[in-house]
Amino acid sequence: MSENNTVTLTVDGKEVTVPAGSSLMDAATASGVEIPRFCFHKRLSVAGNCRMCLVEVEGGPPKPTASCCFPAGNGMVVHTKSPMVKEARKGVMEFLLINHPLDCPICDQAGECDLQDISVSYGSDCSKFGEGKRAVEDKDIGPKIKTVMTRCIHCTRCIRFATEVAGVEEMGATFRGENMSVGTYVENALESELSGNMIDLCPVGALTSKPYAFTGRNWEMVKTNSIDVMDALGSNIEVHSRAGKVMRIVPRENDSVNEEWISDTARFSYDGLYEDRITSPLVKVKSGKLQSIGWKKAIETVLPKLTGKKVIAGLAGDVHSVEDLYSFNAFMKETLETPNVDSRMGGFKLDGEFRPSYIMNSTIEGVDHADAIILVGTNPRLEAPVLNARIRKNVRGRNIPVYMVGAEVDLTYSYGLIGDKPSDLEDLSNGKSAIAKVLKGFNKPMIILGADAISRSDGLAVYKEVEKLSDTIGAIDAHWNGFNILHNKAGLVAALDMGVTPGKGGMDIAKTLKALKAGEVDTLILYGESDAVSAEDLKGAKFTIYIGTHKGTYADMADVVLPAAAYTEKDGWWTNTEGRVQESKAAVHPLLNAKEDWKIFRALSGELGKALPFDSLEALRLKISEDNKPYENIGKVSSAQAWVCVSGKGSLLKSAFANPVTNFYKTNEIMKASQVMTECAKSVAHKQNAMKKVG
Amino acid sequence: MTTPKLSIDDKVFKNLDGSGDWGIKGYEKRGGYKGLKKLLKTDPSVHIDQLKGSALRGRGGAGFPTGLKWSFMPKPDGIKPNYLVCNADEGEPGTCKDRDILRYDPHTLVEGMIVGCHCLGAKVGYIYVRGEYYDESSRLNQAIEEARKAGYLGKDIQGTGVDVEIYVHLGAGAYICGEETALLESLEGKKGQPRVKPPFPAGYGLYGCPTTINNVETIAQVPPILKKGNDWWCQFGRENNHGTKIFSVSGAVNLPGNFEAPMSISLKELIDEYAGGVIGGWDNLQAVIPGGSSTPMLSAANCNTAVMDFDGLRDLGTGLGTAAVIVMNKDTDLLRVMARISHFYKHESCGQCTPCREGVGWVSRLMDRLIAGEGTLEELDQMYDVTKKIEGKTICAFADGAMWPVQGTLKHFRHLFEERIKENMKANG
Amino acid sequence: MATTAKKTQAAIKMVGPETQVRANHSGLEFSKETEAKIKRILKRYPEEQSQSALIPVLKLAQDEFGGWLSTSAMQLTAERLNLPYIRVYEVATFYTMFNLDPVGKYHVQVCTNCSCMIRGSDAIVEAVKEYTGLKGQHEISDDSLFTLTEVECLGACVEAPMMQINNHYYTKLDKEQTLQILDNLKKGNEVVDATPTKPMKDSY
């Protein structure tokens, strides 16, 4: 950094050099001084309204300065602990508390409340305030967030989040002066996929989690690092559990992936971990109902169906960890020696041969560097809300253009709609249209192709067309790979990495479905659910084994059901849409008689006399990383590879690209079981109806 | 020493009393728009230098040197336009000078806007008029229409190549919009909540473009200064406080009104010679608020010597503010006036900053109890303490303006509070 | 780069929260006259800054739909200017000239701030109460004609005491004059006007 790009100043007697444009608060942070704050948040615009961060600047006017919004200048002498500062902050704290209910004993925020924490340093042990306290009516803003508005300190973080990050201008501060009140427009459920983040942002207990209300105290929680699996972004989360039960989920910060946001599905679907769960092995009895049996019995029932000359097919659903997929694949191909394995139940047309063909090569952070974004057949707002927020951030902050070939949807920012048909894509990749010429002008264009667009029957042709487009507009060179697939299923990248695709001569999903219809399958092993295939289409095998977590469609049609562990109940690696492998720790034990998935396959293989070559998770992981280069570097994305054209054929269909997600709150078995998600889905439908009815 | 009254020639607002024709004919007859062409042909930097030399200080309350303020504006860069915004959101209790300019002499402002836009490189100027001034804004609109028809406004004004458009924007009732950045927010269609500074409006103002905001009176005074020269202007008032000024004298005087007088006039002279004297005579004077409700009261003793300019009143621990002189004689319940002012600030706080949102209401309630005699002597100190905790801690100067008069009243009239508290204690045994 | 991008964006359809055509949910419509005024107002601001028209248009909505802003009137305004509802609601609740509840045909706003108080605004408030039978503020008189509000400084301090009824100022009042003005309004007579600033042209 050259001299002009930095400023040097003194904070509490210590010299510190910070980038030009830094605030006094940044400078203080850099020099190791923490400044108390309520309204300031590094990922939101600066409001400067809480006045808690006041500091003294020598030579300035004889009054304290708000450090969050005052730019650091060369030679400034800043005091953060002077009598003036202490008095000022004490005053501000007193004002914050005079109308605050001080109801910490019954407040869910207690223990993780900024107001509580900072009042330890700046609060007084008695109040001189002798007037009546203000009471504010609580607002119903939907099933996710509980409001206790009397606690609100008007920092406006929630408003800024909704407006700036989530892109839904639904929160605001109405009335003025001491009557100013934070809320939505005439009591309206918030229609945002990211609204839960306001709970974390709220520095007090005004906005708390509705599902979590009064169920636990922050200090009782055991906190476990985990990875979200509700979409394929791999958002870093912390699972909070108490006495072996998941109590809530909050985000962990990871600038490369989710910054510090998570989607509402990640945050609020955990009640689905305890609804409709399969808690012990089940077997279908004569009445057609499923009855619980012990593991031993269940395995005894299954074994004859897996031996002898049989047509066996295996399908893996949408949400599986790396280890589970590896062991499933090994079990199918090595133990059962069947090539009939597929994990692409949605019809994804690529296999795992060339990794860059099915991952987000620019990486999620690449959005911050791209100079244009071209979306093809994807709706990132519903497929990966946190990624969409990052795109929005760059649209707002860096003014980058976004183009779309796909269904017209509200992305919360404006974009140029090129068309929704494959032919529009063709026009683009031919490089002749006016827009194509503009796209050629970008240095770092980021093409984001939705996984569902390659799952159409013309998926391979779509892929080839986008590959051509990358070439036409120069999206791939030595320094930048702008070819990206956005997945929406947490397990698919790992499945492709692990080769959970048909072996030589094996049946893929389409062929398996056909064979099932024709009654040609003896034993079908269904491992987990997929949103893409209905149970009805999976009927037809002579014997069906379902290995999974939840009752419901697939389990109901199975002859034997084996209970597996949910993502919070096992250590696992998860590979996100960028191909980043991240580790998730077990927060709780598998529910009742459920078992970690890989152990089930290992056990079955042993019973069948062809034991898989690993006895522990460590051994299993060693096998995986030996076979797969990207799995040597956990947490990182793998380095770039030279581009190889994937062979493909077929022609494009005429039909338009569809909106990939139609029911955001219900895309996997956990969400389907979650009552909170049901409420959310209802509230969206209700709001849409209500708005229609007003007219 | 008496200050000679201004001759009609020396007045900037020759029709401030409304006796003549407010329209363009009347204005032109009074010398208006004469020499406009020359001003528009002269380079803005020449004008700004002259303004700096004139020591014209903003008439909206803060008294910031206008020439210096205008010199902060960058030259238009061809991408972002420059704007001049006139602050006609007059709302400080006691202040009503701009109203009379708008309705009786609106062309002084129109001409000022034309010249101001030229000086600042702005092609568009907005005049933000408080929403309640409905009739006044209609007058102003008519004046703008007249000026446009006469070729003083629009494209290539009088062949000078200068383009200026002026639009009137009506507010909707919020004192805080008189704060310049709150005014910009309001003009952008938002709540009038002051912005954090820096950045200052000259760099990032209306719609994020370079913007200068000035009071009606200030803008209207610019053309006469530029036309008549600094010598003429500087003959009025003391060093650093030059020029003429409109004083709004209201309250307990015999002839309340808006008077244009030389700066640095004595308060006594202003009240006696212009406003018909205190009701009941000078000896019946109790106190004076010299510059609108944000300025601390002067005790009767101080009124004898007070000089009405920025520095003179600052030396007395108060300020010239908007030069809105509110006179209270001995029949006035001074404490009730103070409580009413506190109530005003509670009502007008925008609610953004913690100390102001929470504290101003606290002070107002304390004040209500204290003047009802329900408070205690300790609470007088407590009230002072609260005002100190609010002062200087907020984004804008609103809270300071709300607290200074309370502090001033406690300083000069503490005995009145004490008497009332003691009376009450006696009455209640 | 920025300029080329802009060019094409003009050539293709732009989709965004702010460009989506909003359905009319309010069930109200602006009159032709108001619509013409809105168009005139919008011309004063840069094209992409239509939010600037919000305050004037809300005032027009208030004038058109009974002197107050119902939820529907706010929604109509939001839809007309393509703004999020909450942004309109924030503004409507921030400024005192917007009435969020119904008011009488004549909204009598008496300034009771210091200059007016010193010169006897108490008597004006009492006179209004006496004539209209109103006991407190923000009520509507039995004949639906009057609402009384004590307001902050209206900026006519040298003509104190004073009041504003709807758009117009009445200054230098005393009790008799106040009663006379109210009586004239009630009877529909020409109102004696102390202020020589009659509106000659619409302020919007």
mmCIF file of N, CA, C and O in Angstrom, chain A residues 159 163 169-176 183-186 371 401-403 408-410 412-418 434-435 438 441-442 691-692 694-695, chain C residues 1-2 4-6 8-9 11-20 24-27 71-72 74-75 84-87 89-90 93-96 100 152:
data_model
loop_
_atom_site.group_PDB
_atom_site.id
_atom_site.type_symbol
_atom_site.label_atom_id
_atom_site.label_comp_id
_atom_site.label_asym_id
_atom_site.label_seq_id
_atom_site.Cartn_x
_atom_site.Cartn_y
_atom_site.Cartn_z
ATOM 1 N N ILE A 159 -33.965 -2.570 9.878
ATOM 2 C CA ILE A 159 -34.482 -1.837 8.713
ATOM 3 C C ILE A 159 -33.425 -1.811 7.615
ATOM 4 O O ILE A 159 -33.718 -2.059 6.447
ATOM 5 N N THR A 163 -33.653 -3.547 3.912
ATOM 6 C CA THR A 163 -33.571 -2.682 2.745
ATOM 7 C C THR A 163 -32.317 -2.959 1.919
ATOM 8 O O THR A 163 -32.372 -3.033 0.699
ATOM 9 N N GLU A 169 -38.064 -4.172 0.959
ATOM 10 C CA GLU A 169 -38.290 -2.937 1.721
ATOM 11 C C GLU A 169 -39.609 -3.074 2.467
ATOM 12 O O GLU A 169 -40.632 -2.573 2.039
ATOM 13 N N GLU A 170 -39.551 -3.778 3.571
ATOM 14 C CA GLU A 170 -40.775 -3.994 4.334
ATOM 15 C C GLU A 170 -40.665 -3.509 5.764
ATOM 16 O O GLU A 170 -41.657 -3.386 6.451
ATOM 17 N N MET A 171 -39.432 -3.271 6.206
ATOM 18 C CA MET A 171 -39.269 -2.775 7.571
ATOM 19 C C MET A 171 -39.037 -1.265 7.520
ATOM 20 O O MET A 171 -38.382 -0.767 6.615
ATOM 21 N N GLY A 172 -39.538 -0.594 8.528
ATOM 22 C CA GLY A 172 -39.309 0.843 8.569
ATOM 23 C C GLY A 172 -39.512 1.372 9.964
ATOM 24 O O GLY A 172 -39.947 0.645 10.864
ATOM 25 N N ALA A 173 -39.168 2.647 10.144
ATOM 26 C CA ALA A 173 -39.414 3.302 11.420
ATOM 27 C C ALA A 173 -40.493 4.345 11.184
ATOM 28 O O ALA A 173 -40.299 5.265 10.399
ATOM 29 N N THR A 174 -41.612 4.167 11.828
ATOM 30 C CA THR A 174 -42.717 5.083 11.614
ATOM 31 C C THR A 174 -42.855 6.029 12.802
ATOM 32 O O THR A 174 -42.330 5.765 13.876
ATOM 33 N N PHE A 175 -43.567 7.069 12.594
ATOM 34 C CA PHE A 175 -43.723 8.154 13.565
ATOM 35 C C PHE A 175 -42.345 8.738 13.881
ATOM 36 O O PHE A 175 -41.346 8.349 13.286
ATOM 37 N N ARG A 176 -42.334 9.696 14.806
ATOM 38 C CA ARG A 176 -41.049 10.356 15.006
ATOM 39 C C ARG A 176 -40.809 10.656 16.478
ATOM 40 O O ARG A 176 -41.676 10.438 17.316
ATOM 41 N N GLY A 183 -41.125 -1.281 12.626
ATOM 42 C CA GLY A 183 -42.059 -2.346 12.264
ATOM 43 C C GLY A 183 -42.257 -2.441 10.772
ATOM 44 O O GLY A 183 -41.497 -1.867 9.993
ATOM 45 N N THR A 184 -43.282 -3.191 10.405
ATOM 46 C CA THR A 184 -43.590 -3.356 8.986
ATOM 47 C C THR A 184 -44.783 -2.478 8.649
ATOM 48 O O THR A 184 -45.361 -1.844 9.519
ATOM 49 N N TYR A 185 -45.140 -2.478 7.385
ATOM 50 C CA TYR A 185 -46.263 -1.675 6.934
ATOM 51 C C TYR A 185 -47.568 -2.288 7.429
ATOM 52 O O TYR A 185 -47.929 -3.392 7.028
ATOM 53 N N VAL A 186 -48.250 -1.608 8.299
ATOM 54 C CA VAL A 186 -49.526 -2.041 8.863
ATOM 55 C C VAL A 186 -49.566 -3.547 9.157
ATOM 56 O O VAL A 186 -50.380 -4.272 8.595
ATOM 57 N N ASP A 371 -17.423 -8.589 -13.022
ATOM 58 C CA ASP A 371 -17.906 -7.285 -13.492
ATOM 59 C C ASP A 371 -19.243 -7.398 -14.210
ATOM 60 O O ASP A 371 -19.784 -6.402 -14.679
ATOM 61 N N PRO A 401 -23.773 -5.111 -13.710
ATOM 62 C CA PRO A 401 -25.021 -5.496 -14.364
ATOM 63 C C PRO A 401 -25.301 -6.992 -14.210
ATOM 64 O O PRO A 401 -24.370 -7.799 -14.129
ATOM 65 N N VAL A 402 -26.565 -7.325 -14.144
ATOM 66 C CA VAL A 402 -26.975 -8.722 -14.091
ATOM 67 C C VAL A 402 -27.911 -8.974 -15.268
ATOM 68 O O VAL A 402 -28.788 -8.161 -15.560
ATOM 69 N N TYR A 403 -27.670 -10.086 -15.967
ATOM 70 C CA TYR A 403 -28.534 -10.462 -17.088
ATOM 71 C C TYR A 403 -29.137 -11.815 -16.782
ATOM 72 O O TYR A 403 -28.585 -12.604 -16.008
ATOM 73 N N GLU A 408 -38.890 -14.965 -15.619
ATOM 74 C CA GLU A 408 -38.911 -13.626 -15.019
ATOM 75 C C GLU A 408 -39.338 -13.755 -13.560
ATOM 76 O O GLU A 408 -40.443 -14.169 -13.245
ATOM 77 N N VAL A 409 -38.416 -13.426 -12.666
ATOM 78 C CA VAL A 409 -38.706 -13.518 -11.230
ATOM 79 C C VAL A 409 -38.202 -12.254 -10.538
ATOM 80 O O VAL A 409 -37.424 -11.505 -11.115
ATOM 81 N N ASP A 410 -38.650 -12.042 -9.340
ATOM 82 C CA ASP A 410 -38.179 -10.892 -8.565
ATOM 83 C C ASP A 410 -36.918 -11.306 -7.811
ATOM 84 O O ASP A 410 -36.951 -12.144 -6.922
ATOM 85 N N THR A 412 -34.950 -9.101 -6.249
ATOM 86 C CA THR A 412 -34.701 -8.012 -5.286
ATOM 87 C C THR A 412 -33.735 -6.954 -5.820
ATOM 88 O O THR A 412 -33.426 -6.011 -5.127
ATOM 89 N N TYR A 413 -33.249 -7.144 -7.034
ATOM 90 C CA TYR A 413 -32.457 -6.090 -7.681
ATOM 91 C C TYR A 413 -32.839 -6.113 -9.151
ATOM 92 O O TYR A 413 -33.473 -7.065 -9.617
ATOM 93 N N SER A 414 -32.454 -5.085 -9.870
ATOM 94 C CA SER A 414 -32.915 -5.117 -11.255
ATOM 95 C C SER A 414 -31.877 -5.763 -12.154
ATOM 96 O O SER A 414 -30.671 -5.709 -11.908
ATOM 97 N N TYR A 415 -32.379 -6.417 -13.155
ATOM 98 C CA TYR A 415 -31.516 -7.131 -14.089
ATOM 99 C C TYR A 415 -32.129 -7.042 -15.483
ATOM 100 O O TYR A 415 -33.316 -6.766 -15.636
ATOM 101 N N GLY A 416 -31.305 -7.311 -16.469
ATOM 102 C CA GLY A 416 -31.793 -7.298 -17.840
ATOM 103 C C GLY A 416 -32.271 -8.681 -18.226
ATOM 104 O O GLY A 416 -31.514 -9.644 -18.175
ATOM 105 N N LEU A 417 -33.526 -8.776 -18.593
ATOM 106 C CA LEU A 417 -34.083 -10.077 -18.975
ATOM 107 C C LEU A 417 -33.884 -10.259 -20.467
ATOM 108 O O LEU A 417 -34.476 -9.563 -21.290
ATOM 109 N N ILE A 418 -33.028 -11.217 -20.810
ATOM 110 C CA ILE A 418 -32.721 -11.435 -22.225
ATOM 111 C C ILE A 418 -33.802 -12.282 -22.873
ATOM 112 O O ILE A 418 -34.158 -12.094 -24.021
ATOM 113 N N ALA A 434 -26.888 -7.884 -30.054
ATOM 114 C CA ALA A 434 -26.287 -6.678 -29.474
ATOM 115 C C ALA A 434 -25.821 -6.942 -28.045
ATOM 116 O O ALA A 434 -24.756 -6.479 -27.631
ATOM 117 N N ILE A 435 -26.630 -7.711 -27.311
ATOM 118 C CA ILE A 435 -26.277 -7.972 -25.909
ATOM 119 C C ILE A 435 -25.024 -8.825 -25.838
ATOM 120 O O ILE A 435 -24.156 -8.604 -25.001
ATOM 121 N N VAL A 438 -22.107 -6.763 -25.995
ATOM 122 C CA VAL A 438 -21.826 -6.072 -24.724
ATOM 123 C C VAL A 438 -21.159 -7.034 -23.745
ATOM 124 O O VAL A 438 -20.190 -6.685 -23.070
ATOM 125 N N GLY A 441 -17.576 -7.420 -23.741
ATOM 126 C CA GLY A 441 -16.781 -6.307 -23.221
ATOM 127 C C GLY A 441 -16.379 -6.441 -21.765
ATOM 128 O O GLY A 441 -15.619 -5.635 -21.254
ATOM 129 N N PHE A 442 -16.881 -7.454 -21.083
ATOM 130 C CA PHE A 442 -16.554 -7.586 -19.665
ATOM 131 C C PHE A 442 -15.279 -8.408 -19.465
ATOM 132 O O PHE A 442 -14.998 -9.333 -20.224
ATOM 133 N N MET A 691 -53.021 -9.421 -0.193
ATOM 134 C CA MET A 691 -52.725 -8.277 -1.031
ATOM 135 C C MET A 691 -53.655 -8.238 -2.236
ATOM 136 O O MET A 691 -54.053 -7.184 -2.694
ATOM 137 N N LYS A 692 -53.996 -9.422 -2.735
ATOM 138 C CA LYS A 692 -54.904 -9.470 -3.880
ATOM 139 C C LYS A 692 -56.288 -8.986 -3.469
ATOM 140 O O LYS A 692 -56.998 -8.350 -4.219
ATOM 141 N N VAL A 694 -57.271 -6.886 -1.117
ATOM 142 C CA VAL A 694 -57.480 -5.471 -0.764
ATOM 143 C C VAL A 694 -58.181 -4.729 -1.895
ATOM 144 O O VAL A 694 -59.072 -3.921 -1.679
ATOM 145 N N GLY A 695 -57.808 -5.055 -3.121
ATOM 146 C CA GLY A 695 -58.357 -4.346 -4.272
ATOM 147 C C GLY A 695 -59.756 -4.740 -4.637
ATOM 148 O O GLY A 695 -60.715 -4.684 -3.967
ATOM 149 N N MET C 1 -17.018 0.987 -19.759
ATOM 150 C CA MET C 1 -17.821 -0.224 -19.552
ATOM 151 C C MET C 1 -19.214 0.111 -19.061
ATOM 152 O O MET C 1 -20.213 -0.365 -19.556
ATOM 153 N N ALA C 2 -19.238 1.039 -18.110
ATOM 154 C CA ALA C 2 -20.527 1.407 -17.516
ATOM 155 C C ALA C 2 -21.480 1.930 -18.572
ATOM 156 O O ALA C 2 -22.671 1.616 -18.559
ATOM 157 N N THR C 4 -21.486 1.301 -21.871
ATOM 158 C CA THR C 4 -21.985 0.282 -22.795
ATOM 159 C C THR C 4 -23.074 -0.539 -22.133
ATOM 160 O O THR C 4 -24.073 -0.876 -22.748
ATOM 161 N N ALA C 5 -22.852 -0.829 -20.883
ATOM 162 C CA ALA C 5 -23.841 -1.632 -20.177
ATOM 163 C C ALA C 5 -25.170 -0.904 -20.164
ATOM 164 O O ALA C 5 -26.216 -1.493 -20.391
ATOM 165 N N LYS C 6 -25.095 0.386 -19.949
ATOM 166 C CA LYS C 6 -26.314 1.168 -19.894
ATOM 167 C C LYS C 6 -27.063 1.095 -21.213
ATOM 168 O O LYS C 6 -28.260 0.950 -21.255
ATOM 169 N N THR C 8 -27.158 -1.229 -23.548
ATOM 170 C CA THR C 8 -27.921 -2.442 -23.811
ATOM 171 C C THR C 8 -29.058 -2.595 -22.842
ATOM 172 O O THR C 8 -30.081 -3.147 -23.176
ATOM 173 N N GLN C 9 -28.815 -2.143 -21.636
ATOM 174 C CA GLN C 9 -29.898 -2.311 -20.678
ATOM 175 C C GLN C 9 -31.142 -1.613 -21.195
ATOM 176 O O GLN C 9 -32.244 -2.006 -20.905
ATOM 177 N N ALA C 11 -31.878 -1.585 -24.295
ATOM 178 C CA ALA C 11 -32.398 -2.372 -25.398
ATOM 179 C C ALA C 11 -33.147 -3.608 -24.928
ATOM 180 O O ALA C 11 -34.015 -4.120 -25.630
ATOM 181 N N ILE C 12 -32.829 -4.107 -23.721
ATOM 182 C CA ILE C 12 -33.532 -5.286 -23.253
ATOM 183 C C ILE C 12 -34.429 -4.918 -22.082
ATOM 184 O O ILE C 12 -34.310 -3.845 -21.503
ATOM 185 N N LYS C 13 -35.290 -5.873 -21.777
ATOM 186 C CA LYS C 13 -36.265 -5.582 -20.722
ATOM 187 C C LYS C 13 -35.581 -5.587 -19.355
ATOM 188 O O LYS C 13 -34.912 -6.541 -18.999
ATOM 189 N N MET C 14 -35.764 -4.510 -18.619
ATOM 190 C CA MET C 14 -35.209 -4.469 -17.277
ATOM 191 C C MET C 14 -36.267 -4.956 -16.278
ATOM 192 O O MET C 14 -37.398 -4.493 -16.311
ATOM 193 N N VAL C 15 -35.855 -5.866 -15.432
ATOM 194 C CA VAL C 15 -36.776 -6.389 -14.424
ATOM 195 C C VAL C 15 -36.197 -6.078 -13.060
ATOM 196 O O VAL C 15 -35.008 -6.285 -12.830
ATOM 197 N N GLY C 16 -36.991 -5.557 -12.186
ATOM 198 C CA GLY C 16 -36.482 -5.297 -10.838
ATOM 199 C C GLY C 16 -37.620 -4.892 -9.950
ATOM 200 O O GLY C 16 -38.710 -4.615 -10.426
ATOM 201 N N PRO C 17 -37.334 -4.861 -8.664
ATOM 202 C CA PRO C 17 -38.396 -4.515 -7.729
ATOM 203 C C PRO C 17 -39.041 -3.183 -8.098
ATOM 204 O O PRO C 17 -40.232 -2.996 -7.966
ATOM 205 N N GLU C 18 -38.196 -2.254 -8.577
ATOM 206 C CA GLU C 18 -38.738 -0.918 -8.819
ATOM 207 C C GLU C 18 -39.400 -0.780 -10.181
ATOM 208 O O GLU C 18 -40.069 0.195 -10.453
ATOM 209 N N THR C 19 -39.174 -1.786 -11.047
ATOM 210 C CA THR C 19 -39.758 -1.647 -12.376
ATOM 211 C C THR C 19 -41.003 -2.503 -12.544
ATOM 212 O O THR C 19 -41.668 -2.451 -13.562
ATOM 213 N N GLN C 20 -41.286 -3.302 -11.538
ATOM 214 C CA GLN C 20 -42.452 -4.162 -11.680
ATOM 215 C C GLN C 20 -43.730 -3.352 -11.582
ATOM 216 O O GLN C 20 -43.899 -2.542 -10.684
ATOM 217 N N ASN C 24 -53.141 -2.449 -8.643
ATOM 218 C CA ASN C 24 -53.824 -1.487 -7.785
ATOM 219 C C ASN C 24 -54.642 -2.254 -6.744
ATOM 220 O O ASN C 24 -55.658 -2.853 -7.041
ATOM 221 N N HIS C 25 -54.129 -2.244 -5.521
ATOM 222 C CA HIS C 25 -54.825 -2.947 -4.443
ATOM 223 C C HIS C 25 -55.675 -2.001 -3.615
ATOM 224 O O HIS C 25 -56.383 -2.413 -2.737
ATOM 225 N N SER C 26 -55.536 -0.724 -3.845
ATOM 226 C CA SER C 26 -56.119 0.243 -2.920
ATOM 227 C C SER C 26 -57.610 0.433 -3.139
ATOM 228 O O SER C 26 -58.325 0.810 -2.227
ATOM 229 N N GLY C 27 -58.075 0.161 -4.342
ATOM 230 C CA GLY C 27 -59.489 0.370 -4.609
ATOM 231 C C GLY C 27 -59.834 1.840 -4.792
ATOM 232 O O GLY C 27 -60.997 2.210 -4.880
ATOM 233 N N THR C 71 -55.396 3.929 4.922
ATOM 234 C CA THR C 71 -54.441 2.942 4.412
ATOM 235 C C THR C 71 -54.539 2.859 2.889
ATOM 236 O O THR C 71 -53.535 2.792 2.195
ATOM 237 N N SER C 72 -55.759 2.898 2.406
ATOM 238 C CA SER C 72 -55.938 2.804 0.952
ATOM 239 C C SER C 72 -55.306 3.993 0.242
ATOM 240 O O SER C 72 -54.694 3.838 -0.815
ATOM 241 N N MET C 74 -52.799 5.732 1.218
ATOM 242 C CA MET C 74 -51.338 5.577 1.238
ATOM 243 C C MET C 74 -50.908 4.530 0.206
ATOM 244 O O MET C 74 -49.904 4.699 -0.482
ATOM 245 N N GLN C 75 -51.694 3.461 0.121
ATOM 246 C CA GLN C 75 -51.345 2.418 -0.851
ATOM 247 C C GLN C 75 -51.413 2.958 -2.266
ATOM 248 O O GLN C 75 -50.546 2.687 -3.087
ATOM 249 N N PRO C 84 -42.133 1.278 -2.195
ATOM 250 C CA PRO C 84 -42.577 0.288 -1.205
ATOM 251 C C PRO C 84 -43.570 0.948 -0.234
ATOM 252 O O PRO C 84 -43.397 2.103 0.132
ATOM 253 N N TYR C 85 -44.561 0.192 0.170
ATOM 254 C CA TYR C 85 -45.573 0.743 1.081
ATOM 255 C C TYR C 85 -44.939 1.344 2.330
ATOM 256 O O TYR C 85 -45.339 2.395 2.807
ATOM 257 N N ILE C 86 -43.936 0.638 2.869
ATOM 258 C CA ILE C 86 -43.379 1.082 4.147
ATOM 259 C C ILE C 86 -42.750 2.465 4.020
ATOM 260 O O ILE C 86 -42.803 3.274 4.944
ATOM 261 N N ARG C 87 -42.166 2.763 2.845
ATOM 262 C CA ARG C 87 -41.532 4.071 2.683
ATOM 263 C C ARG C 87 -42.597 5.181 2.723
ATOM 264 O O ARG C 87 -42.364 6.274 3.218
ATOM 265 N N TYR C 89 -45.543 4.858 4.283
ATOM 266 C CA TYR C 89 -46.098 4.857 5.644
ATOM 267 C C TYR C 89 -45.172 5.622 6.593
ATOM 268 O O TYR C 89 -45.622 6.387 7.443
ATOM 269 N N GLU C 90 -43.873 5.430 6.421
ATOM 270 C CA GLU C 90 -42.900 6.155 7.237
ATOM 271 C C GLU C 90 -43.091 7.667 7.090
ATOM 272 O O GLU C 90 -43.134 8.400 8.071
ATOM 273 N N THR C 93 -46.352 9.102 8.531
ATOM 274 C CA THR C 93 -46.414 9.185 9.991
ATOM 275 C C THR C 93 -45.398 10.167 10.562
ATOM 276 O O THR C 93 -45.451 10.495 11.734
ATOM 277 N N PHE C 94 -44.469 10.615 9.726
ATOM 278 C CA PHE C 94 -43.409 11.498 10.224
ATOM 279 C C PHE C 94 -43.849 12.964 10.235
ATOM 280 O O PHE C 94 -43.510 13.711 11.137
ATOM 281 N N TYR C 95 -44.593 13.339 9.225
ATOM 282 C CA TYR C 95 -44.927 14.761 9.063
ATOM 283 C C TYR C 95 -46.296 15.074 9.663
ATOM 284 O O TYR C 95 -47.249 14.331 9.458
ATOM 285 N N THR C 96 -46.344 16.182 10.388
ATOM 286 C CA THR C 96 -47.576 16.465 11.137
ATOM 287 C C THR C 96 -48.742 16.887 10.256
ATOM 288 O O THR C 96 -49.878 16.824 10.679
ATOM 289 N N LEU C 100 -53.710 10.975 10.104
ATOM 290 C CA LEU C 100 -53.865 9.527 9.978
ATOM 291 C C LEU C 100 -55.242 9.082 10.450
ATOM 292 O O LEU C 100 -55.569 7.901 10.407
ATOM 293 N N GLU C 152 -47.667 23.330 16.616
ATOM 294 C CA GLU C 152 -46.432 24.050 16.886
ATOM 295 C C GLU C 152 -46.357 25.277 15.988
ATOM 296 O O GLU C 152 -47.169 25.450 15.081
#
